[in-house]
Tab-separated table of C-alpha atoms and ligand atoms in Angstrom:
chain	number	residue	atom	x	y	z
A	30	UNK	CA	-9.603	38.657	8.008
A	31	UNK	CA	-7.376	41.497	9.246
A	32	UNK	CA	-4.628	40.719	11.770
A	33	UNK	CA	-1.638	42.695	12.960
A	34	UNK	CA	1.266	41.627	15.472
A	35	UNK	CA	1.214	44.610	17.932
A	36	UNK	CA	4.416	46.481	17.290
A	37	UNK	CA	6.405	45.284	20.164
A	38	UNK	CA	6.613	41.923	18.908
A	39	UNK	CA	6.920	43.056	15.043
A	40	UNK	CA	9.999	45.019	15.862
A	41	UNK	CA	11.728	42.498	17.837
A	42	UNK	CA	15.416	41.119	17.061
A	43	UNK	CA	15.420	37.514	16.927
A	44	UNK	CA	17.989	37.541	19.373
A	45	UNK	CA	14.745	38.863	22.119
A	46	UNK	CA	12.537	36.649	20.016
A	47	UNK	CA	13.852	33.558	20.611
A	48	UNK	CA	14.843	34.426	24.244
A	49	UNK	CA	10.887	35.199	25.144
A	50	UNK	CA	10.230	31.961	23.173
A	51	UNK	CA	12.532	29.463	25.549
A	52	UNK	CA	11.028	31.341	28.375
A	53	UNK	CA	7.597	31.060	27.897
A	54	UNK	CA	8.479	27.110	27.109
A	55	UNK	CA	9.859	26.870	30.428
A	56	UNK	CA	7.138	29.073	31.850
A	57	UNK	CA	4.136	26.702	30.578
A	58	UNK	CA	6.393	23.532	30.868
A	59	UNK	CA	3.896	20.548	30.053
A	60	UNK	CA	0.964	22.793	29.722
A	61	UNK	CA	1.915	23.337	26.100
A	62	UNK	CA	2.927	21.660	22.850
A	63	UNK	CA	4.205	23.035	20.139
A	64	UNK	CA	3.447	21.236	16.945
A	65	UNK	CA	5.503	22.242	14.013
A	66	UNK	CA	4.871	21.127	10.175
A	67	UNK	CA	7.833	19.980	8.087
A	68	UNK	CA	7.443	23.338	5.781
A	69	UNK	CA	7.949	25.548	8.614
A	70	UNK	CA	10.964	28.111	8.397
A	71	UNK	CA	14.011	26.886	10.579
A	72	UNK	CA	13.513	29.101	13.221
A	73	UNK	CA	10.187	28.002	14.096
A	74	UNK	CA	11.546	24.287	13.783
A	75	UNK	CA	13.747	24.803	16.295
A	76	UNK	CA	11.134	25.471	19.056
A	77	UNK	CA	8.557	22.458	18.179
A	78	UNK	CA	8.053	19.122	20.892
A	79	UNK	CA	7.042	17.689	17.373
A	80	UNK	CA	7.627	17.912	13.853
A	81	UNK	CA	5.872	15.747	11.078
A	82	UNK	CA	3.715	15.285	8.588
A	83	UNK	CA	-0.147	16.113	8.515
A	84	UNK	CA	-1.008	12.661	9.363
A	85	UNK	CA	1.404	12.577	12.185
A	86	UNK	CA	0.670	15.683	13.838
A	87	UNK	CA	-2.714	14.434	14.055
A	88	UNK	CA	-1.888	11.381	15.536
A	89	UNK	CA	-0.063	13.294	18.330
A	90	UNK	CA	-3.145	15.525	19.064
A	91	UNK	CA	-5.427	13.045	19.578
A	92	UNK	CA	-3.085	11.624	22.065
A	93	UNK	CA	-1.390	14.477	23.909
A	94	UNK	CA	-3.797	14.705	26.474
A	95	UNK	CA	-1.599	16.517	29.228
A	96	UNK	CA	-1.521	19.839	27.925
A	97	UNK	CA	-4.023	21.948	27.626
A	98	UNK	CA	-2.268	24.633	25.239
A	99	UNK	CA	-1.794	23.462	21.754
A	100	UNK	CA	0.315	25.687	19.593
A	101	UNK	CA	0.056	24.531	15.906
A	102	UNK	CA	2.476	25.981	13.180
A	103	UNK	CA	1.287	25.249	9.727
A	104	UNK	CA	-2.295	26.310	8.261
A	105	UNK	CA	-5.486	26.474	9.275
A	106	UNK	CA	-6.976	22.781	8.278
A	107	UNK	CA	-4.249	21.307	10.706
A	108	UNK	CA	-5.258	23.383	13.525
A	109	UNK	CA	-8.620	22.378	13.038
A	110	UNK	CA	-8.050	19.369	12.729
A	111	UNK	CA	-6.546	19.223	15.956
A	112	UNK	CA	-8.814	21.100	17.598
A	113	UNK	CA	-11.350	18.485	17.289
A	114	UNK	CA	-9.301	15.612	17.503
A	115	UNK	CA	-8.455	17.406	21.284
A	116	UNK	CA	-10.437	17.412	24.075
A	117	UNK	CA	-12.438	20.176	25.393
A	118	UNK	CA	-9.782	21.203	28.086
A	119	UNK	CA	-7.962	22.109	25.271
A	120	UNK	CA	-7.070	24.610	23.420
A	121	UNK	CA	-6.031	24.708	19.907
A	122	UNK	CA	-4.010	27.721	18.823
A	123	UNK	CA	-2.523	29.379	15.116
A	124	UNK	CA	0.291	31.399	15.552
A	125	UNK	CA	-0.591	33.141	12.280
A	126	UNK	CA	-4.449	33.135	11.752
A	127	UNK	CA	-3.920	34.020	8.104
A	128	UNK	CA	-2.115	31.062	6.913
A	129	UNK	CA	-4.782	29.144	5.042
A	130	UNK	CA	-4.623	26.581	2.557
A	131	UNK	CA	-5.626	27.660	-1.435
A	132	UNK	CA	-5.889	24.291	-2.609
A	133	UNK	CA	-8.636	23.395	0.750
A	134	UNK	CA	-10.120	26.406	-0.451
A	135	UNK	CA	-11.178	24.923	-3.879
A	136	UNK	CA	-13.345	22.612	-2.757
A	137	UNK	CA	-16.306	24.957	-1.498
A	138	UNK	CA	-18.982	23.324	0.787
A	139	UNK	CA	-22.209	24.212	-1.916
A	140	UNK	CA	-19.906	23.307	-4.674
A	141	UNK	CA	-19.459	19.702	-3.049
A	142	UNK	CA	-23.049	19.169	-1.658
A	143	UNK	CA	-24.033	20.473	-5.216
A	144	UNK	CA	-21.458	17.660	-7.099
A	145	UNK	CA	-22.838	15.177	-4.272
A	146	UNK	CA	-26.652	15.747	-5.610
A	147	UNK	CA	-25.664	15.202	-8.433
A	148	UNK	CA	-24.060	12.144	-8.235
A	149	UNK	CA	-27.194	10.397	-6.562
A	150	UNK	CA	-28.519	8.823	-9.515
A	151	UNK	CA	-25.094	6.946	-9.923
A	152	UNK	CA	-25.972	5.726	-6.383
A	153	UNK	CA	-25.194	8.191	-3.722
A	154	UNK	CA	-24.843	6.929	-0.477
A	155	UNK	CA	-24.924	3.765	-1.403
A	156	UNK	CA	-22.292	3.437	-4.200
A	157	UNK	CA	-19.926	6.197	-3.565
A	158	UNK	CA	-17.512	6.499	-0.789
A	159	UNK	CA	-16.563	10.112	0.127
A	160	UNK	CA	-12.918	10.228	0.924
A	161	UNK	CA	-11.865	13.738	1.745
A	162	UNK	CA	-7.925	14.660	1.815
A	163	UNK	CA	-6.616	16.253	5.403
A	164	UNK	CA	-6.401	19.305	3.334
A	165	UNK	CA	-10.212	20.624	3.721
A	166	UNK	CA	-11.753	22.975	5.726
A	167	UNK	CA	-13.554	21.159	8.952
A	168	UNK	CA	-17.666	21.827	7.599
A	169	UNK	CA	-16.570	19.565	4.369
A	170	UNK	CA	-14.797	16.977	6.659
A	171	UNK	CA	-17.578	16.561	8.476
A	172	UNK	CA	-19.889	15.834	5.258
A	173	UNK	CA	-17.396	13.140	4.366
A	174	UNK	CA	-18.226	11.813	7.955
A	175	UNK	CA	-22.300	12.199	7.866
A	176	UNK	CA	-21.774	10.319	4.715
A	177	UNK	CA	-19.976	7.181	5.944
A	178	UNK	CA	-16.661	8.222	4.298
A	179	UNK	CA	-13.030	9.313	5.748
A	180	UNK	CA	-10.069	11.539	6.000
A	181	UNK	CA	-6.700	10.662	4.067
A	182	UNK	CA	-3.642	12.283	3.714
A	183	UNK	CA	-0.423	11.481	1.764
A	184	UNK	CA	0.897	9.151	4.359
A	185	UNK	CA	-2.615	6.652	3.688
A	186	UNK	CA	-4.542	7.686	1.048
A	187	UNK	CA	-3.927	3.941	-0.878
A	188	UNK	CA	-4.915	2.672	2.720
A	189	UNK	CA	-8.075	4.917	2.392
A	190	UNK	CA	-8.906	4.237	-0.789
A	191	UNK	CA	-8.438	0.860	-0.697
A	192	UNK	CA	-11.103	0.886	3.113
A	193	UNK	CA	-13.158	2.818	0.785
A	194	UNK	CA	-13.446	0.454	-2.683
A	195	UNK	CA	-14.072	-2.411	-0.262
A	196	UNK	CA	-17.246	-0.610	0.732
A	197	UNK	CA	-18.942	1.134	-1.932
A	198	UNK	CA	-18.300	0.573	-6.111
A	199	UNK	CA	-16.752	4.168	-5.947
A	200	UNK	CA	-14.840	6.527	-4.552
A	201	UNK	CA	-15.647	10.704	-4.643
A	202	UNK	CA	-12.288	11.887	-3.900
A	203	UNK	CA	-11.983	15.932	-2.849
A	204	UNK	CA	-9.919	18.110	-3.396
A	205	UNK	CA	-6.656	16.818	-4.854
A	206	UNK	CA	-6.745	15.784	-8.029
A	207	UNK	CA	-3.221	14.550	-8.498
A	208	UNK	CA	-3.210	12.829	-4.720
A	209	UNK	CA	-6.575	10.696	-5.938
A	210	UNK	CA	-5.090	10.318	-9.226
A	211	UNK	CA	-1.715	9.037	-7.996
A	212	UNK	CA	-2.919	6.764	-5.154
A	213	UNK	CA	-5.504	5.252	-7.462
A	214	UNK	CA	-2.389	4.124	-9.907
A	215	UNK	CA	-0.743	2.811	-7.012
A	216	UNK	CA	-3.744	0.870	-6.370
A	217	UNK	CA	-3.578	-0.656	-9.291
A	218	UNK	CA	-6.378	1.164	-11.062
A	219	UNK	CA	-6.664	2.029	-14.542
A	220	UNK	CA	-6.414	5.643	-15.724
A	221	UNK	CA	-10.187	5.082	-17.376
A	222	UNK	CA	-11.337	4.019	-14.406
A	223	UNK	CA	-10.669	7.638	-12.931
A	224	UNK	CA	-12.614	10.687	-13.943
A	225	UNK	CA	-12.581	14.724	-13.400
A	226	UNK	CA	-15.288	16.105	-11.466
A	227	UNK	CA	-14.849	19.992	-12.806
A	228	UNK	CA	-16.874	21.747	-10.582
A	229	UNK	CA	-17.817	24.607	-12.527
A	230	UNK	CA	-19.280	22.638	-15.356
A	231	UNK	CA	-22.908	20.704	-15.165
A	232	UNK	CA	-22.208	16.995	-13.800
A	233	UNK	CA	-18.522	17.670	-13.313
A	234	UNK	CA	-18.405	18.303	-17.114
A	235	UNK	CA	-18.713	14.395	-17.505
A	236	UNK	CA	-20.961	11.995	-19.476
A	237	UNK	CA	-23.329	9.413	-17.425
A	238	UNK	CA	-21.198	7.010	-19.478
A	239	UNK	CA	-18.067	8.419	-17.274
A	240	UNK	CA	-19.726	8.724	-14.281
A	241	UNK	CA	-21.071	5.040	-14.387
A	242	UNK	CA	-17.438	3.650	-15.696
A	243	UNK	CA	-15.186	5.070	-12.751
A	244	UNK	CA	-14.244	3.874	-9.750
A	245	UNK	CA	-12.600	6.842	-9.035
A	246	UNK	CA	-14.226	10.407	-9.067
A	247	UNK	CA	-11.854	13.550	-8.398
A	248	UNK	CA	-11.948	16.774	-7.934
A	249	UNK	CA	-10.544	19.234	-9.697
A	250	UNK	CA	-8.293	20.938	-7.176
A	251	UNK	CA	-4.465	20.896	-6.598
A	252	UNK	CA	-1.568	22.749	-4.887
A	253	UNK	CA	-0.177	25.125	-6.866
A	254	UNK	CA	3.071	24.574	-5.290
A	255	UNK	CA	3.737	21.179	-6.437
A	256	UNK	CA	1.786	21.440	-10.083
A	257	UNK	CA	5.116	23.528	-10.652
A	258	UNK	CA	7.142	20.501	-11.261
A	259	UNK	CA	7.603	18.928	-14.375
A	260	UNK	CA	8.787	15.483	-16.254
A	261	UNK	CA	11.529	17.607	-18.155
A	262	UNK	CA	12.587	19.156	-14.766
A	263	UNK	CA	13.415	15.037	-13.974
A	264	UNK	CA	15.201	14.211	-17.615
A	265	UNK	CA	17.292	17.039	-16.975
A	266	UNK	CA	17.815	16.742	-13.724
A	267	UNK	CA	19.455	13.323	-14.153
A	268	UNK	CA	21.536	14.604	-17.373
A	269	UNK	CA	23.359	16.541	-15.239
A	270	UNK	CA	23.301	14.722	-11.691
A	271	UNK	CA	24.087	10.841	-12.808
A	272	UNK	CA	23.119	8.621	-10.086
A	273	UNK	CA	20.755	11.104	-8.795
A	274	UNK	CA	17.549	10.173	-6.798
A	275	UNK	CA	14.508	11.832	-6.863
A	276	UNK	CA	12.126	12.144	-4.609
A	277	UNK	CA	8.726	14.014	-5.032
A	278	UNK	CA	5.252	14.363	-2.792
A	279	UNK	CA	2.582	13.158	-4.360
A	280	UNK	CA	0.421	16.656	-4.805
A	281	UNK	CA	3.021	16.322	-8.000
A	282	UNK	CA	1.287	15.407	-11.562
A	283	UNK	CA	0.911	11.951	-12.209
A	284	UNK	CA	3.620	12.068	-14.833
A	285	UNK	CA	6.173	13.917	-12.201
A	286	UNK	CA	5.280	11.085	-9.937
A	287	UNK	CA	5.487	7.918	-12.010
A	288	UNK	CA	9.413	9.184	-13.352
A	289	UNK	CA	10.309	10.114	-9.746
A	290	UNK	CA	12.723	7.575	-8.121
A	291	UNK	CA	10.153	7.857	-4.557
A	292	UNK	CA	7.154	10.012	-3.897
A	293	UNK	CA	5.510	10.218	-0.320
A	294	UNK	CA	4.450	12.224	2.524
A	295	UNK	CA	6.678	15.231	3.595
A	296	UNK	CA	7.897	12.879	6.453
A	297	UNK	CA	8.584	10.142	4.035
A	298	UNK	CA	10.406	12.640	1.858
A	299	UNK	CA	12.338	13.749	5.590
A	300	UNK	CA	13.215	9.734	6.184
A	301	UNK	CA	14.118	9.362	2.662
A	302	UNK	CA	16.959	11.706	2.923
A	303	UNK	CA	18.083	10.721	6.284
A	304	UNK	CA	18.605	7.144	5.355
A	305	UNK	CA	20.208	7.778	1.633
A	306	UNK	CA	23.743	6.715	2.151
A	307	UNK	CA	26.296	9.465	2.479
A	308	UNK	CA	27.429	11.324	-0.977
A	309	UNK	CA	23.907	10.821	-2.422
A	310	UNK	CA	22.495	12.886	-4.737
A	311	UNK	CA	18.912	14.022	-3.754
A	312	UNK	CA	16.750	16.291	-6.254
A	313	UNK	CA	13.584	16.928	-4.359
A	314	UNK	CA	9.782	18.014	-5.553
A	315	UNK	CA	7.963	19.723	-2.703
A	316	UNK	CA	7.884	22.986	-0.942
A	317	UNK	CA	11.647	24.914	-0.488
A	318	UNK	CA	11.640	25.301	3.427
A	319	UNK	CA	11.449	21.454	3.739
A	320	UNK	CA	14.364	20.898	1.182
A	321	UNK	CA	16.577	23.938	2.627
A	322	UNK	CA	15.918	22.204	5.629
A	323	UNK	CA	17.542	18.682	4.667
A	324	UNK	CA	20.303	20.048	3.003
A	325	UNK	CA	21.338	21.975	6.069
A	326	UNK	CA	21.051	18.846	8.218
A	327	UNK	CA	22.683	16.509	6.013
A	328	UNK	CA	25.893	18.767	4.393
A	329	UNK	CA	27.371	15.153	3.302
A	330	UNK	CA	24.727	14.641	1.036
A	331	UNK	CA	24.095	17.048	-2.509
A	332	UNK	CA	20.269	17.805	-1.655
A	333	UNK	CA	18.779	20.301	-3.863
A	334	UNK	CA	15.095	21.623	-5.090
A	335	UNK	CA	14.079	19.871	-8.452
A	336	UNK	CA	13.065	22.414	-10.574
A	337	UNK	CA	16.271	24.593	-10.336
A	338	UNK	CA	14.037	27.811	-11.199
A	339	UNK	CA	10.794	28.661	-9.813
A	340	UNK	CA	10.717	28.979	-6.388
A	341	UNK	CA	8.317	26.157	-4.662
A	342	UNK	CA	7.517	28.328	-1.483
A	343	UNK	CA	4.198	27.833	0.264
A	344	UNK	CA	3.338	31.381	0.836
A	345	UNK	CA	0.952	30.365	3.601
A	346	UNK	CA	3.183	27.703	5.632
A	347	UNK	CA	5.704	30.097	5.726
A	348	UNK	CA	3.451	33.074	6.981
A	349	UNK	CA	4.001	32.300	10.518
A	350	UNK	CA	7.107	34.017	11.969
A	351	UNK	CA	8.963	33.441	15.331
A	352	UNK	CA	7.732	37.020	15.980
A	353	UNK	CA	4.099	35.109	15.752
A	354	UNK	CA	5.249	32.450	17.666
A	355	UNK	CA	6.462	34.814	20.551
A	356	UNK	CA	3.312	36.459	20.982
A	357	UNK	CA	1.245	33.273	20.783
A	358	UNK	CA	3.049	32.090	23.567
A	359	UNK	CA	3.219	34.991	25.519
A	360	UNK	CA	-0.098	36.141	25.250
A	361	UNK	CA	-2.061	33.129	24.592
A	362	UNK	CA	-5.144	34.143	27.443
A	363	UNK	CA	-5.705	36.836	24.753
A	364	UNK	CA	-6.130	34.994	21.280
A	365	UNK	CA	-9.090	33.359	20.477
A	366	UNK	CA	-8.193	29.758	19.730
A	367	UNK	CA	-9.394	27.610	16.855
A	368	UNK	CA	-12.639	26.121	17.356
A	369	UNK	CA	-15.076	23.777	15.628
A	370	UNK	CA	-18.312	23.342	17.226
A	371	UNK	CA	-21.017	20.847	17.063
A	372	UNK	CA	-22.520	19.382	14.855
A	373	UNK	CA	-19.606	19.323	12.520
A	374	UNK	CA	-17.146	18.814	15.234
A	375	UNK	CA	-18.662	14.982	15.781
A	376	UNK	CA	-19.239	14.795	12.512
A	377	UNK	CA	-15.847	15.729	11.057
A	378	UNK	CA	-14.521	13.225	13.812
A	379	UNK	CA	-16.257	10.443	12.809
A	380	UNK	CA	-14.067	10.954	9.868
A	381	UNK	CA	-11.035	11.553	11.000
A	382	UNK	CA	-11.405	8.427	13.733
A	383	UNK	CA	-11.614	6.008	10.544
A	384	UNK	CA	-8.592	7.658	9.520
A	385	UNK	CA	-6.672	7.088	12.360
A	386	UNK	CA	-8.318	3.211	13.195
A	387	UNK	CA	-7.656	2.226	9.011
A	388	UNK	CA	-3.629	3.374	9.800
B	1091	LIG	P1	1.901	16.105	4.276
B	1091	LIG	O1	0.650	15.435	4.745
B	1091	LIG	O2	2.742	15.200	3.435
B	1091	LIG	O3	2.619	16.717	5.418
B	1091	LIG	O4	1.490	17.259	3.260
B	1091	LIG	C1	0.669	18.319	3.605
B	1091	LIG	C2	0.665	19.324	2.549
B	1091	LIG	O5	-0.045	20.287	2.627
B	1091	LIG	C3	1.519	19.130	1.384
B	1091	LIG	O6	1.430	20.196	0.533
B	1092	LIG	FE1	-1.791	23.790	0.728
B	1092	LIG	FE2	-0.022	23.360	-1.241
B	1092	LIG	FE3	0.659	24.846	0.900
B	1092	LIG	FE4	0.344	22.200	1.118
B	1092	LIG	S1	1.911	23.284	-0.073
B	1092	LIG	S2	-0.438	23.760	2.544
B	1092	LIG	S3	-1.369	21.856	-0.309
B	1092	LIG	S4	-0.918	25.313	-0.656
C-alpha cells in the first residue's frame, strides 16, 4: 500500500498542527472520538477522549454509540476491530493506514486453516477450542468465531483460556506464542502440557504423541518488540537499582515474565506505575513511548526502559503523526474508512462478543 500526506499537512509546524487539531474537535464536537493506544507518541495522547489498552478500547467502541466518526490511533487490527464492534452509522477511521501489526501478520489465514486440518484427527471441532489473540487480522478472527472459539487479549487471556478448557480438552492458541505460553503457566498448566505449532513444518513440526498430550497448542508467532528483553536484563537491572520493581507485558518470554516483579496489559503496566508509592523504582519491559510516557507523568518516581540498550520502539504504533491526525480530522469525507464486511464481520463478532460477555 502506498500512502502520502499531501504536502500541506506534511510541512506543517506543530504549532498549526495542533491548532487545526482542537478545531476540528470543537468543529465535530460529539460526532467524533478519538481513541488513542497507550504506545502512541505524546502528542497524539494529548488529543484522545480515550486512552487504554486493546481490550479497553474495544470495550468503548462497542459502546460509544453517539458518534458516528471514530478516529483510532494504533494499528490496523484495533481499527478493525472496532469497526465491527460499531454500528453501521459508523465510521471507523486510521490516521495512518500503514501502521500494521508484524506479529498479526504471522499468522496467515491458509497457514491457520492448513494447521486447523490438520489438527482434525486430534478432534477438531470438537476437542480444540480456537482462541485467537486481539492481535489478528479480522478474516482469522472470524474463523476463531465460525469455530465456536474467542478473542483474548493481555487484559483476559487466563479468563479466555480458562472459558475455553472448560469447553473443549484443548486449546489452539494463535499467534502469540509467549502470551499462550505465559497465561497457560498462570493457569496452572504444566510446561508439557503446552506445545509449538511451527507453521512451516508438517503437523506444526510435532509428534501425534505431542499433539494428543497438550492442552495447549501455540503458535509460533511473537512481537519482536518485547522478545528483546531478557532474564539478564532483570539480574542486572536489580544489581544496580536495589529495591527496584519490574514490571513487564506479557508478549515477554516466559523466563522474562516469571523473574518480573508484575507483568500485564499496557494499562495494567499504566496503573502499576500510578499507584507505586512515590520514590519507587520502576524498570519496565514493553514498548518506549509507553515508558517515556510514565516517566514524564510521574517525575517523583525513577521509571526507566528495562533493557538499558536496544531501543523497544514499535515502528508501526508510532507511524501515526499529529500531521496524520490533522488531516484525518480535517478531511475525514475524503478517506476511505476501515471496513469489514459480511460474512466475516458476524463472524469475527461472534468472537469478539464472547470476549467481551467472559470479561
Ligand atoms: P495491550 O492489549 O496490552 O494494549 O497490548 C497490545 C499490544 O499490541 C502489545 O504489544
Ligand atoms: Fe504488534 Fe508488537 Fe507493535 Fe504490539 S508492540 S502492535 S504486538 S508489533
Amino acid at each position: 500500500m502506498y500512502f502520502a500526506l499531501p504536502k500541506e499537512y506534511r510541512e506543517s509546524s506543530i504549532e498549526s498542527l495542533r491548532e487545526r487539531v482542537i478545531e476540528a474537535k470543537r468543529k465535530l464536537c460529539n460526532r467524533l472520538c478519538i481513541l488513542v493506544h497507550h504506545y502512541q507518541r505524546l502528542e497524539v495522547v494529548e488529543f484522545a477522549d480515550h486512552i487504554g489498552d486493546s481490550y479497553g478500547l474495544s470495550k468503548i467502541a462497542a459502546g460509544k454509540k453517539d458518534a458516528d466518526i471514530i478516529v483510532f490511533c494504533g494499528v490496523h487490527f484495533m481499527a478493525e476491530s472496532a469497526d465491527i464492534l460499531t454500528g453501521d452509522h459508523q465510521n471507523v477511521y486510521l490516521p495512518n493506514p500503514l501502521a500494521g501489526c508484524p506479529m498479526a501478520d504471522m499468522a496467515e489465514m491458509a497457514d491457520v486453516l492448513a494447521a486447523w486440518e490438520s489438527l482434525q484427527p486430534y478432534g477438531g471441532v470438537e476437542k480444540i477450542m480456537p482462541i485467537s489473540y486481539m492481535n489478528t487480522a479480522a478474516g482469522l478472527k472470524a474463523f476463531t468465531g465460525r469455530n465456536g472459539g474467542l478473542i483474548c487479549t493481555s487484559s483476559n487471556a487466563a479468563s479466555a483460556l480458562r472459558w475455553a478448557l472448560e469447553r473443549r480438552e484443548k486449546a489452539f492458541f494463535f499467534p502469540d506464542q509467549h502470551l499462550g505460553y505465559n497465561t497457560g503457566i498462570k493457569f496452572g498448566l504444566k510446561p508439557e502440557e503446552m506445545v509449538i505449532w511451527d507453521f512451516t513444518r508438517d503437523d506444526g513440526g510435532l509428534t501425534a504423541e505431542q499433539i494428543e498430550r497438550a492442552r495447549v497448542i501455540l503458535w509460533k508467532g511473537h512481537c519482536h518488540v518485547h522478545t528483546n528483553f531478557t532474564a539478564e536484563q532483570i539480574h542486572e537491572v536489580r544489581a544496580n537499582y536495589p529495591g527496584v520493581k519490574v514490571v513487564v507485558h506479557p508478549e515477554c518470554p516466559p523466563e522474562v515474565v516469571q523473574l518480573a516483579d508484575a507483568s500485564g496489559s499496557t494499562s495494567f503496566i499504566v496503573k502499576f506505575c500510578a499507584e507505586a508509592p512515590s520514590g519507587s523504582i520502576i524498570a519496565i519491559g514493553t514498548e518506549i513511548n509507553l515508558i517515556n510516557r510514565m516517566a514524564h507523568v510521574h517525575p517523583d518516581k525513577k521509571i526507566f526502559e528495562l533493557s538499558g540498550m536496544t531501543c523497544p520502539v514499535c515502528a508501526n504504533m508510532y507511524r501515526t503523526t499529529l500531521n496524520d491526525l490533522a488531516y484525518t480530522l480535517e478531511r475525514f469525507e475524503d478517506i476511505k474508512p476501515i471496513r469489514v464486511n459480511e460474512p466475516i464481520r458476524s463472524e469475527a463478532r461472534l468472537a469478539l462478543d464472547k470476549m467481551l460477555e467472559i470479561a
